[in-house]
Amino acid sequence: MNRRQFLKVLGLAPLALGAGRVPLFADTRKDPLRGLRIIDAHAHPDRLHLTRHEPDQSSTVAFMTEMGMAASIFAAVGDRVHLSNGRLPGPEHLQTMRQLDFWKDGIVRSGKVKLVLKSSDIRQSPKPGDVPGCILAIEGGDPLEGNPARVSEFYEYGVRLITLIHYSNNHLGDCMKNWTGLNPGPRNGGLTQAGCRVVERMQQLGMVVDVAHADSRTLKRITEITRRPVLDSHGNPCAQADTNRCGRFRTWKDMELIAKTGGVVCTWTWGMTQGRTTRETFRDWADEIVTMKKRLGMEHVGLGTDGGGGVPRFVRGYRDIRDLAHLVAAMQEAGFTHAETAAYMGGNTYRVLEACIG
Ligand SMILES: [Zn+2]
């Protein structure tokens, strides 16, 4: 009898998942996060608020510390000027540096997080209360303006991951269809020459190339030229039947290309039903990982919550990163071993970090 059946017998089935933070069976399911080296491949914890728009507070340094998260990406938004639709003055480089400085002069300097410059800076066996690792990143390569020298500048600063594309067709390549309502600008037709040079420089120096938000053509070219595993830091698979209208979702073909580089496709907290895609519950999220394991291999799936990124709605019962305990419980119910759960929760992303940043 599994946990869900057991709860059904007790008439508690609706409580099986996501009903609260307090585990129902503390004796058997005590602290599902224990022993996991959790690495969030995409989040914006404790970010600088540049406009009145208030993003969600689902990922914070306080929660990371409380739960014993090993490390998280801290992504500065690289196309904040574009996204503000004229409210923020440019250039993008200025607004990106403001966001990065806010973290570096704040939580990094005060020791609330440890800046991760090499993968070995990430704790092997973090416990609740330990200082989490901070991997500085840029979501949207717009501030690079296609110039590889800017890559070097950000590397020197401590940035270790760049999501090349966000919500505009920038100097590097093109974005997926999005729902921002903002004009993403003229398309390039895939990865540009400057985009190629940027990828090359990033990999020479030791940075992770993140293909999230990049459209299929841009992604394909990146996977052809890359010499390291690439990461897709946040998203979810697109149902096969919807392949021609995937929008922000990844096609299986795209995900297979990422896996072939040795890379990882990370899935997020977004709760939604769109087309044939249903991800409303922790169980749906876990079942999606089952399908990805079958089609891509367990070593190619990871976690990227997008906490603080303004996810429109979460899977039911998810309020903040501490609720990842419910995902772990759902993965256990879905039959994942501890090693597989650990691979999803951070092990696979660690492997990519190690291969890229050293
Ligand atoms: Zn994003």
mmCIF file of C-alpha atoms and ligand atoms in Angstrom:
data_model
loop_
_atom_site.group_PDB
_atom_site.id
_atom_site.type_symbol
_atom_site.label_atom_id
_atom_site.label_comp_id
_atom_site.label_asym_id
_atom_site.label_seq_id
_atom_site.Cartn_x
_atom_site.Cartn_y
_atom_site.Cartn_z
ATOM 1 C CA MET A 1 0.000 0.000 0.000
ATOM 2 C CA ASN A 2 1.476 3.334 -0.962
ATOM 3 C CA ARG A 3 0.972 6.555 0.929
ATOM 4 C CA ARG A 4 -1.880 7.768 -1.253
ATOM 5 C CA GLN A 5 -3.808 4.491 -0.869
ATOM 6 C CA PHE A 6 -3.164 4.542 2.859
ATOM 7 C CA LEU A 7 -4.512 8.061 3.148
ATOM 8 C CA LYS A 8 -7.539 7.054 1.097
ATOM 9 C CA VAL A 9 -8.315 4.322 3.603
ATOM 10 C CA LEU A 10 -8.154 6.925 6.337
ATOM 11 C CA GLY A 11 -10.338 9.265 4.292
ATOM 12 C CA LEU A 12 -7.437 11.681 4.037
ATOM 13 C CA ALA A 13 -6.748 11.430 0.315
ATOM 14 C CA PRO A 14 -7.179 15.168 -0.300
ATOM 15 C CA LEU A 15 -4.444 15.763 2.226
ATOM 16 C CA ALA A 16 -2.049 13.447 0.466
ATOM 17 C CA LEU A 17 -0.084 16.181 -1.192
ATOM 18 C CA GLY A 18 0.411 19.854 -0.862
ATOM 19 C CA ALA A 19 -2.005 20.268 2.013
ATOM 20 C CA GLY A 20 0.441 21.809 4.428
ATOM 21 C CA ARG A 21 4.022 22.192 5.365
ATOM 22 C CA VAL A 22 3.764 19.902 8.378
ATOM 23 C CA PRO A 23 4.408 16.321 7.277
ATOM 24 C CA LEU A 24 1.487 14.049 8.095
ATOM 25 C CA PHE A 25 3.695 11.137 9.012
ATOM 26 C CA ALA A 26 6.673 12.676 10.656
ATOM 27 C CA ASP A 27 7.934 9.250 11.736
ATOM 28 C CA THR A 28 8.298 7.757 8.246
ATOM 29 C CA ARG A 29 8.589 10.831 6.068
ATOM 30 C CA LYS A 30 10.679 12.942 8.347
ATOM 31 C CA ASP A 31 12.308 15.790 6.500
ATOM 32 C CA PRO A 32 12.158 14.622 2.861
ATOM 33 C CA LEU A 33 14.805 17.188 1.932
ATOM 34 C CA ARG A 34 17.439 15.707 4.207
ATOM 35 C CA GLY A 35 20.462 14.300 2.437
ATOM 36 C CA LEU A 36 19.739 16.169 -0.799
ATOM 37 C CA ARG A 37 22.176 18.641 -2.291
ATOM 38 C CA ILE A 38 19.565 20.988 -3.741
ATOM 39 C CA ILE A 39 20.642 23.409 -6.463
ATOM 40 C CA ASP A 40 18.034 25.712 -7.989
ATOM 41 C CA ALA A 41 19.061 26.311 -11.605
ATOM 42 C CA HIS A 42 16.930 29.427 -11.933
ATOM 43 C CA ALA A 43 15.692 31.958 -9.394
ATOM 44 C CA HIS A 44 15.850 35.628 -8.479
ATOM 45 C CA PRO A 45 16.088 35.491 -4.659
ATOM 46 C CA ASP A 46 15.947 38.780 -2.716
ATOM 47 C CA ARG A 47 16.203 40.768 -5.916
ATOM 48 C CA LEU A 48 16.442 44.517 -6.284
ATOM 49 C CA HIS A 49 13.038 45.908 -7.192
ATOM 50 C CA LEU A 50 13.617 48.392 -9.957
ATOM 51 C CA THR A 51 9.981 49.299 -10.508
ATOM 52 C CA ARG A 52 6.825 48.993 -8.485
ATOM 53 C CA HIS A 53 6.109 45.618 -10.019
ATOM 54 C CA GLU A 54 6.437 43.230 -7.064
ATOM 55 C CA PRO A 55 7.551 39.756 -8.032
ATOM 56 C CA ASP A 56 6.741 36.733 -5.871
ATOM 57 C CA GLN A 57 8.715 35.990 -2.714
ATOM 58 C CA SER A 58 8.844 32.233 -3.211
ATOM 59 C CA SER A 59 12.636 32.056 -3.169
ATOM 60 C CA THR A 60 14.516 33.966 -0.492
ATOM 61 C CA VAL A 61 17.894 33.610 1.178
ATOM 62 C CA ALA A 62 16.098 33.094 4.506
ATOM 63 C CA PHE A 63 14.124 30.121 3.134
ATOM 64 C CA MET A 64 17.217 28.722 1.399
ATOM 65 C CA THR A 65 19.101 28.843 4.678
ATOM 66 C CA GLU A 66 16.221 27.377 6.680
ATOM 67 C CA MET A 67 15.818 24.366 4.389
ATOM 68 C CA GLY A 68 19.525 23.800 3.806
ATOM 69 C CA MET A 69 19.607 24.489 0.063
ATOM 70 C CA ALA A 70 23.137 24.010 -1.296
ATOM 71 C CA ALA A 71 23.061 26.789 -3.901
ATOM 72 C CA SER A 72 20.869 28.774 -6.216
ATOM 73 C CA ILE A 73 21.233 30.801 -9.335
ATOM 74 C CA PHE A 74 20.725 34.505 -8.612
ATOM 75 C CA ALA A 75 19.644 35.841 -11.981
ATOM 76 C CA ALA A 76 19.774 39.546 -12.789
ATOM 77 C CA VAL A 77 17.350 40.346 -15.585
ATOM 78 C CA GLY A 78 19.332 41.485 -18.621
ATOM 79 C CA ASP A 79 16.465 43.054 -20.542
ATOM 80 C CA ARG A 80 14.869 44.980 -17.700
ATOM 81 C CA VAL A 81 14.801 48.215 -19.728
ATOM 82 C CA HIS A 82 13.000 46.434 -22.576
ATOM 83 C CA LEU A 83 10.550 44.796 -20.141
ATOM 84 C CA SER A 84 9.789 48.088 -18.383
ATOM 85 C CA ASN A 85 8.429 49.419 -21.676
ATOM 86 C CA GLY A 86 10.110 52.790 -21.348
ATOM 87 C CA ARG A 87 9.802 53.287 -17.582
ATOM 88 C CA LEU A 88 13.439 52.440 -16.789
ATOM 89 C CA PRO A 89 16.266 54.387 -18.400
ATOM 90 C CA GLY A 90 18.888 52.434 -20.338
ATOM 91 C CA PRO A 91 21.220 51.048 -21.231
ATOM 92 C CA GLU A 92 20.524 47.435 -20.236
ATOM 93 C CA HIS A 93 24.106 47.126 -18.966
ATOM 94 C CA LEU A 94 23.477 49.827 -16.339
ATOM 95 C CA GLN A 95 20.290 48.231 -14.995
ATOM 96 C CA THR A 96 21.883 44.768 -15.001
ATOM 97 C CA MET A 97 24.874 46.022 -13.002
ATOM 98 C CA ARG A 98 22.533 47.673 -10.480
ATOM 99 C CA GLN A 99 20.897 44.297 -9.841
ATOM 100 C CA LEU A 100 24.212 42.433 -9.571
ATOM 101 C CA ASP A 101 25.760 45.093 -7.305
ATOM 102 C CA PHE A 102 22.715 44.921 -5.030
ATOM 103 C CA TRP A 103 23.503 41.253 -4.329
ATOM 104 C CA LYS A 104 27.266 41.586 -4.226
ATOM 105 C CA ASP A 105 27.301 44.625 -1.934
ATOM 106 C CA GLY A 106 24.477 43.199 0.172
ATOM 107 C CA ILE A 107 24.047 39.489 0.891
ATOM 108 C CA VAL A 108 27.446 38.449 -0.497
ATOM 109 C CA ARG A 109 29.429 41.062 1.420
ATOM 110 C CA SER A 110 27.508 40.461 4.647
ATOM 111 C CA GLY A 111 28.132 36.709 4.390
ATOM 112 C CA LYS A 112 24.479 35.680 4.158
ATOM 113 C CA VAL A 113 25.416 33.732 1.013
ATOM 114 C CA LYS A 114 28.702 32.414 -0.314
ATOM 115 C CA LEU A 115 29.660 33.494 -3.815
ATOM 116 C CA VAL A 116 30.187 30.422 -6.008
ATOM 117 C CA LEU A 117 33.105 30.873 -8.418
ATOM 118 C CA LYS A 118 33.994 27.178 -8.797
ATOM 119 C CA SER A 119 31.703 24.179 -8.383
ATOM 120 C CA SER A 120 33.739 23.115 -5.341
ATOM 121 C CA ASP A 121 32.451 26.276 -3.596
ATOM 122 C CA ILE A 122 29.100 24.480 -3.286
ATOM 123 C CA ARG A 123 28.661 22.539 -0.054
ATOM 124 C CA GLN A 124 28.708 18.756 -0.361
ATOM 125 C CA SER A 125 26.231 18.005 2.446
ATOM 126 C CA PRO A 126 24.399 21.169 3.433
ATOM 127 C CA LYS A 127 22.294 21.192 6.604
ATOM 128 C CA PRO A 128 19.504 23.571 7.608
ATOM 129 C CA GLY A 129 21.124 26.781 8.847
ATOM 130 C CA ASP A 130 24.181 26.540 6.603
ATOM 131 C CA VAL A 131 25.064 29.517 4.402
ATOM 132 C CA PRO A 132 23.794 28.781 0.860
ATOM 133 C CA GLY A 133 25.824 29.239 -2.309
ATOM 134 C CA CYS A 134 25.068 32.138 -4.658
ATOM 135 C CA ILE A 135 25.727 31.627 -8.367
ATOM 136 C CA LEU A 136 25.465 35.008 -10.066
ATOM 137 C CA ALA A 137 23.784 34.947 -13.464
ATOM 138 C CA ILE A 138 22.224 37.146 -16.122
ATOM 139 C CA GLU A 139 18.893 36.262 -17.736
ATOM 140 C CA GLY A 140 19.021 37.842 -21.165
ATOM 141 C CA GLY A 141 22.365 38.506 -22.867
ATOM 142 C CA ASP A 142 21.223 41.980 -23.930
ATOM 143 C CA PRO A 143 23.841 43.882 -21.858
ATOM 144 C CA LEU A 144 26.607 42.069 -23.763
ATOM 145 C CA GLU A 145 25.563 43.930 -26.922
ATOM 146 C CA GLY A 146 27.135 41.072 -28.861
ATOM 147 C CA ASN A 147 30.600 41.917 -27.554
ATOM 148 C CA PRO A 148 32.681 39.008 -26.175
ATOM 149 C CA ALA A 149 34.774 41.520 -24.139
ATOM 150 C CA ARG A 150 31.659 42.097 -22.047
ATOM 151 C CA VAL A 151 31.582 38.364 -21.300
ATOM 152 C CA SER A 152 35.068 38.665 -19.828
ATOM 153 C CA GLU A 153 33.994 41.679 -17.789
ATOM 154 C CA PHE A 154 31.050 39.768 -16.274
ATOM 155 C CA TYR A 155 33.227 36.717 -15.645
ATOM 156 C CA GLU A 156 35.724 38.848 -13.725
ATOM 157 C CA TYR A 157 32.844 40.252 -11.726
ATOM 158 C CA GLY A 158 31.791 36.726 -10.682
ATOM 159 C CA VAL A 159 28.965 35.872 -13.091
ATOM 160 C CA ARG A 160 29.033 32.163 -13.937
ATOM 161 C CA LEU A 161 25.915 31.646 -16.080
ATOM 162 C CA ILE A 162 24.236 33.623 -18.841
ATOM 163 C CA THR A 163 20.795 32.879 -20.240
ATOM 164 C CA LEU A 164 21.554 34.172 -23.736
ATOM 165 C CA ILE A 165 17.999 35.126 -24.621
ATOM 166 C CA HIS A 166 15.085 36.463 -22.598
ATOM 167 C CA TYR A 167 12.135 38.458 -23.968
ATOM 168 C CA SER A 168 13.777 40.222 -26.904
ATOM 169 C CA ASN A 169 15.468 39.101 -30.088
ATOM 170 C CA ASN A 170 18.833 40.485 -29.020
ATOM 171 C CA HIS A 171 22.300 40.649 -30.607
ATOM 172 C CA LEU A 172 22.792 36.949 -29.893
ATOM 173 C CA GLY A 173 19.660 35.220 -31.133
ATOM 174 C CA ASP A 174 15.889 34.881 -30.963
ATOM 175 C CA CYS A 175 13.349 34.229 -28.238
ATOM 176 C CA MET A 176 10.437 31.825 -27.998
ATOM 177 C CA LYS A 177 6.932 33.171 -28.458
ATOM 178 C CA ASN A 178 5.956 34.936 -25.273
ATOM 179 C CA TRP A 179 3.021 36.453 -23.507
ATOM 180 C CA THR A 180 4.511 39.783 -22.432
ATOM 181 C CA GLY A 181 2.697 41.673 -25.175
ATOM 182 C CA LEU A 182 5.939 43.556 -25.858
ATOM 183 C CA ASN A 183 7.367 43.624 -29.348
ATOM 184 C CA PRO A 184 10.503 41.415 -29.204
ATOM 185 C CA GLY A 185 11.995 43.177 -32.242
ATOM 186 C CA PRO A 186 13.078 41.785 -35.616
ATOM 187 C CA ARG A 187 14.196 38.165 -35.694
ATOM 188 C CA ASN A 188 17.754 37.137 -36.512
ATOM 189 C CA GLY A 189 16.869 33.716 -37.869
ATOM 190 C CA GLY A 190 18.731 31.890 -35.087
ATOM 191 C CA LEU A 191 22.053 32.274 -33.306
ATOM 192 C CA THR A 192 24.004 35.215 -34.743
ATOM 193 C CA GLN A 193 27.762 35.411 -35.446
ATOM 194 C CA ALA A 194 28.068 37.492 -32.290
ATOM 195 C CA GLY A 195 26.089 34.826 -30.457
ATOM 196 C CA CYS A 196 28.596 32.187 -31.610
ATOM 197 C CA ARG A 197 31.520 34.304 -30.398
ATOM 198 C CA VAL A 198 29.818 34.884 -27.046
ATOM 199 C CA VAL A 199 29.208 31.147 -26.528
ATOM 200 C CA GLU A 200 32.837 30.470 -27.419
ATOM 201 C CA ARG A 201 34.154 33.110 -24.988
ATOM 202 C CA MET A 202 31.845 31.909 -22.203
ATOM 203 C CA GLN A 203 33.131 28.378 -22.552
ATOM 204 C CA GLN A 204 36.784 29.448 -22.764
ATOM 205 C CA LEU A 205 36.422 31.361 -19.515
ATOM 206 C CA GLY A 206 34.236 28.857 -17.680
ATOM 207 C CA MET A 207 30.579 29.856 -17.748
ATOM 208 C CA VAL A 208 27.348 27.913 -18.171
ATOM 209 C CA VAL A 209 25.406 28.582 -21.384
ATOM 210 C CA ASP A 210 21.701 28.619 -20.529
ATOM 211 C CA VAL A 211 19.331 28.137 -23.482
ATOM 212 C CA ALA A 212 16.057 28.848 -21.638
ATOM 213 C CA HIS A 213 13.789 31.180 -23.661
ATOM 214 C CA ALA A 214 15.841 30.638 -26.846
ATOM 215 C CA ASP A 215 13.756 29.555 -29.824
ATOM 216 C CA SER A 216 14.352 26.216 -31.564
ATOM 217 C CA ARG A 217 16.621 27.573 -34.307
ATOM 218 C CA THR A 218 18.829 29.461 -31.868
ATOM 219 C CA LEU A 219 18.934 26.466 -29.552
ATOM 220 C CA LYS A 220 19.817 24.065 -32.362
ATOM 221 C CA ARG A 221 22.827 26.114 -33.455
ATOM 222 C CA ILE A 222 24.042 26.447 -29.861
ATOM 223 C CA THR A 223 23.923 22.672 -29.421
ATOM 224 C CA GLU A 224 25.912 22.271 -32.659
ATOM 225 C CA ILE A 225 28.768 24.561 -31.671
ATOM 226 C CA THR A 226 28.952 23.940 -27.922
ATOM 227 C CA ARG A 227 31.961 22.184 -26.432
ATOM 228 C CA ARG A 228 30.288 21.786 -23.033
ATOM 229 C CA PRO A 229 26.934 20.583 -21.715
ATOM 230 C CA VAL A 230 24.231 23.253 -21.975
ATOM 231 C CA LEU A 231 21.483 23.996 -19.488
ATOM 232 C CA ASP A 232 17.830 24.857 -20.027
ATOM 233 C CA SER A 233 17.273 26.393 -16.627
ATOM 234 C CA HIS A 234 13.482 26.683 -16.396
ATOM 235 C CA GLY A 235 10.481 25.461 -18.350
ATOM 236 C CA ASN A 236 8.479 22.350 -19.052
ATOM 237 C CA PRO A 237 7.925 19.923 -21.920
ATOM 238 C CA CYS A 238 5.364 20.635 -24.596
ATOM 239 C CA ALA A 239 2.842 17.858 -25.239
ATOM 240 C CA GLN A 240 3.645 16.005 -28.460
ATOM 241 C CA ALA A 241 0.207 16.806 -29.878
ATOM 242 C CA ASP A 242 0.826 20.542 -29.423
ATOM 243 C CA THR A 243 4.213 20.688 -31.159
ATOM 244 C CA ASN A 244 3.214 23.537 -33.475
ATOM 245 C CA ARG A 245 1.969 25.764 -30.668
ATOM 246 C CA CYS A 246 4.385 25.201 -27.815
ATOM 247 C CA GLY A 247 4.901 28.856 -26.939
ATOM 248 C CA ARG A 248 7.146 28.960 -23.874
ATOM 249 C CA PHE A 249 7.233 25.124 -23.595
ATOM 250 C CA ARG A 250 10.048 22.956 -24.971
ATOM 251 C CA THR A 251 9.507 20.427 -27.733
ATOM 252 C CA TRP A 252 10.887 16.928 -27.204
ATOM 253 C CA LYS A 253 13.141 17.455 -30.202
ATOM 254 C CA ASP A 254 14.716 20.513 -28.538
ATOM 255 C CA MET A 255 15.110 18.663 -25.248
ATOM 256 C CA GLU A 256 16.816 15.747 -26.979
ATOM 257 C CA LEU A 257 19.363 18.149 -28.493
ATOM 258 C CA ILE A 258 20.094 19.566 -25.035
ATOM 259 C CA ALA A 259 20.468 16.061 -23.576
ATOM 260 C CA LYS A 260 22.895 15.142 -26.376
ATOM 261 C CA THR A 261 25.305 17.831 -25.197
ATOM 262 C CA GLY A 262 25.292 16.110 -21.804
ATOM 263 C CA GLY A 263 23.095 18.925 -20.580
ATOM 264 C CA VAL A 264 20.077 19.254 -18.317
ATOM 265 C CA VAL A 265 16.497 20.419 -18.872
ATOM 266 C CA CYS A 266 15.106 21.958 -15.684
ATOM 267 C CA THR A 267 11.454 22.097 -14.765
ATOM 268 C CA TRP A 268 9.704 24.744 -12.746
ATOM 269 C CA THR A 269 6.915 25.499 -10.292
ATOM 270 C CA TRP A 270 4.348 26.868 -12.720
ATOM 271 C CA GLY A 271 0.832 25.448 -12.213
ATOM 272 C CA MET A 272 -1.236 25.468 -15.384
ATOM 273 C CA THR A 273 -3.322 23.599 -17.913
ATOM 274 C CA GLN A 274 -2.581 24.602 -21.512
ATOM 275 C CA GLY A 275 -3.410 22.545 -24.584
ATOM 276 C CA ARG A 276 -2.678 18.940 -23.599
ATOM 277 C CA THR A 277 -0.285 19.950 -20.847
ATOM 278 C CA THR A 278 -1.580 19.557 -17.299
ATOM 279 C CA ARG A 279 0.672 20.449 -14.402
ATOM 280 C CA GLU A 280 -1.562 21.428 -11.546
ATOM 281 C CA THR A 281 -0.288 19.253 -8.702
ATOM 282 C CA PHE A 282 2.994 17.986 -7.271
ATOM 283 C CA ARG A 283 2.013 14.588 -8.646
ATOM 284 C CA ASP A 284 1.662 16.052 -12.168
ATOM 285 C CA TRP A 285 5.126 17.596 -11.748
ATOM 286 C CA ALA A 286 6.552 14.258 -10.607
ATOM 287 C CA ASP A 287 4.802 12.376 -13.440
ATOM 288 C CA GLU A 288 6.326 14.830 -15.914
ATOM 289 C CA ILE A 289 9.768 13.920 -14.529
ATOM 290 C CA VAL A 290 8.885 10.222 -15.029
ATOM 291 C CA THR A 291 8.194 10.911 -18.731
ATOM 292 C CA MET A 292 11.369 12.973 -19.090
ATOM 293 C CA LYS A 293 13.380 10.197 -17.468
ATOM 294 C CA LYS A 294 11.991 7.697 -19.989
ATOM 295 C CA ARG A 295 12.607 9.890 -23.020
ATOM 296 C CA LEU A 296 15.757 11.805 -22.099
ATOM 297 C CA GLY A 297 17.376 9.809 -19.298
ATOM 298 C CA MET A 298 17.409 10.610 -15.583
ATOM 299 C CA GLU A 299 20.744 12.408 -15.853
ATOM 300 C CA HIS A 300 19.210 15.091 -18.084
ATOM 301 C CA VAL A 301 16.434 16.432 -15.846
ATOM 302 C CA GLY A 302 16.752 19.061 -13.119
ATOM 303 C CA LEU A 303 15.101 21.711 -10.972
ATOM 304 C CA GLY A 304 14.758 25.416 -11.805
ATOM 305 C CA THR A 305 11.988 27.042 -9.766
ATOM 306 C CA ASP A 306 12.014 30.573 -11.266
ATOM 307 C CA GLY A 307 11.280 31.807 -7.737
ATOM 308 C CA GLY A 308 11.036 35.588 -7.651
ATOM 309 C CA GLY A 309 10.467 35.613 -11.406
ATOM 310 C CA GLY A 310 6.759 36.321 -11.237
ATOM 311 C CA VAL A 311 5.475 32.832 -12.119
ATOM 312 C CA PRO A 312 1.755 33.468 -12.886
ATOM 313 C CA ARG A 313 0.509 30.624 -10.678
ATOM 314 C CA PHE A 314 2.184 27.777 -8.806
ATOM 315 C CA VAL A 315 1.309 24.081 -8.723
ATOM 316 C CA ARG A 316 -1.290 23.547 -6.002
ATOM 317 C CA GLY A 317 0.138 23.718 -2.500
ATOM 318 C CA TYR A 318 3.419 25.349 -3.528
ATOM 319 C CA ARG A 319 4.069 28.607 -1.702
ATOM 320 C CA ASP A 320 7.837 28.806 -1.555
ATOM 321 C CA ILE A 321 10.979 26.701 -1.967
ATOM 322 C CA ARG A 322 10.420 24.955 1.377
ATOM 323 C CA ASP A 323 7.436 23.249 -0.287
ATOM 324 C CA LEU A 324 9.874 21.359 -2.525
ATOM 325 C CA ALA A 325 9.531 18.789 0.258
ATOM 326 C CA HIS A 326 6.122 17.967 -1.272
ATOM 327 C CA LEU A 327 7.707 17.451 -4.686
ATOM 328 C CA VAL A 328 10.220 15.055 -3.153
ATOM 329 C CA ALA A 329 7.342 13.161 -1.491
ATOM 330 C CA ALA A 330 5.500 13.013 -4.836
ATOM 331 C CA MET A 331 8.665 11.736 -6.545
ATOM 332 C CA GLN A 332 8.985 9.017 -3.903
ATOM 333 C CA GLU A 333 5.362 8.034 -4.561
ATOM 334 C CA ALA A 334 6.041 7.986 -8.286
ATOM 335 C CA GLY A 335 8.770 5.413 -7.637
ATOM 336 C CA PHE A 336 11.970 7.442 -7.872
ATOM 337 C CA THR A 337 14.908 6.178 -5.844
ATOM 338 C CA HIS A 338 16.802 8.490 -3.505
ATOM 339 C CA ALA A 339 19.665 8.690 -6.030
ATOM 340 C CA GLU A 340 17.286 9.709 -8.831
ATOM 341 C CA THR A 341 15.598 12.301 -6.640
ATOM 342 C CA ALA A 342 19.009 13.672 -5.691
ATOM 343 C CA ALA A 343 19.969 13.845 -9.379
ATOM 344 C CA TYR A 344 16.864 15.882 -10.175
ATOM 345 C CA MET A 345 17.108 18.169 -7.158
ATOM 346 C CA GLY A 346 20.679 19.263 -7.861
ATOM 347 C CA GLY A 347 23.055 16.458 -8.792
ATOM 348 C CA ASN A 348 22.622 16.868 -12.538
ATOM 349 C CA THR A 349 22.937 20.647 -12.439
ATOM 350 C CA TYR A 350 26.070 20.217 -10.310
ATOM 351 C CA ARG A 351 27.531 18.018 -13.044
ATOM 352 C CA VAL A 352 26.928 20.745 -15.650
ATOM 353 C CA LEU A 353 28.443 23.387 -13.341
ATOM 354 C CA GLU A 354 31.496 21.229 -12.777
ATOM 355 C CA ALA A 355 31.944 20.673 -16.533
ATOM 356 C CA CYS A 356 31.522 24.383 -17.338
ATOM 357 C CA ILE A 357 32.921 26.485 -14.499
ATOM 358 C CA GLY A 358 35.411 24.000 -13.144
HETATM 359 ZN ZN ZN B 1 12.771 33.192 -17.406
#
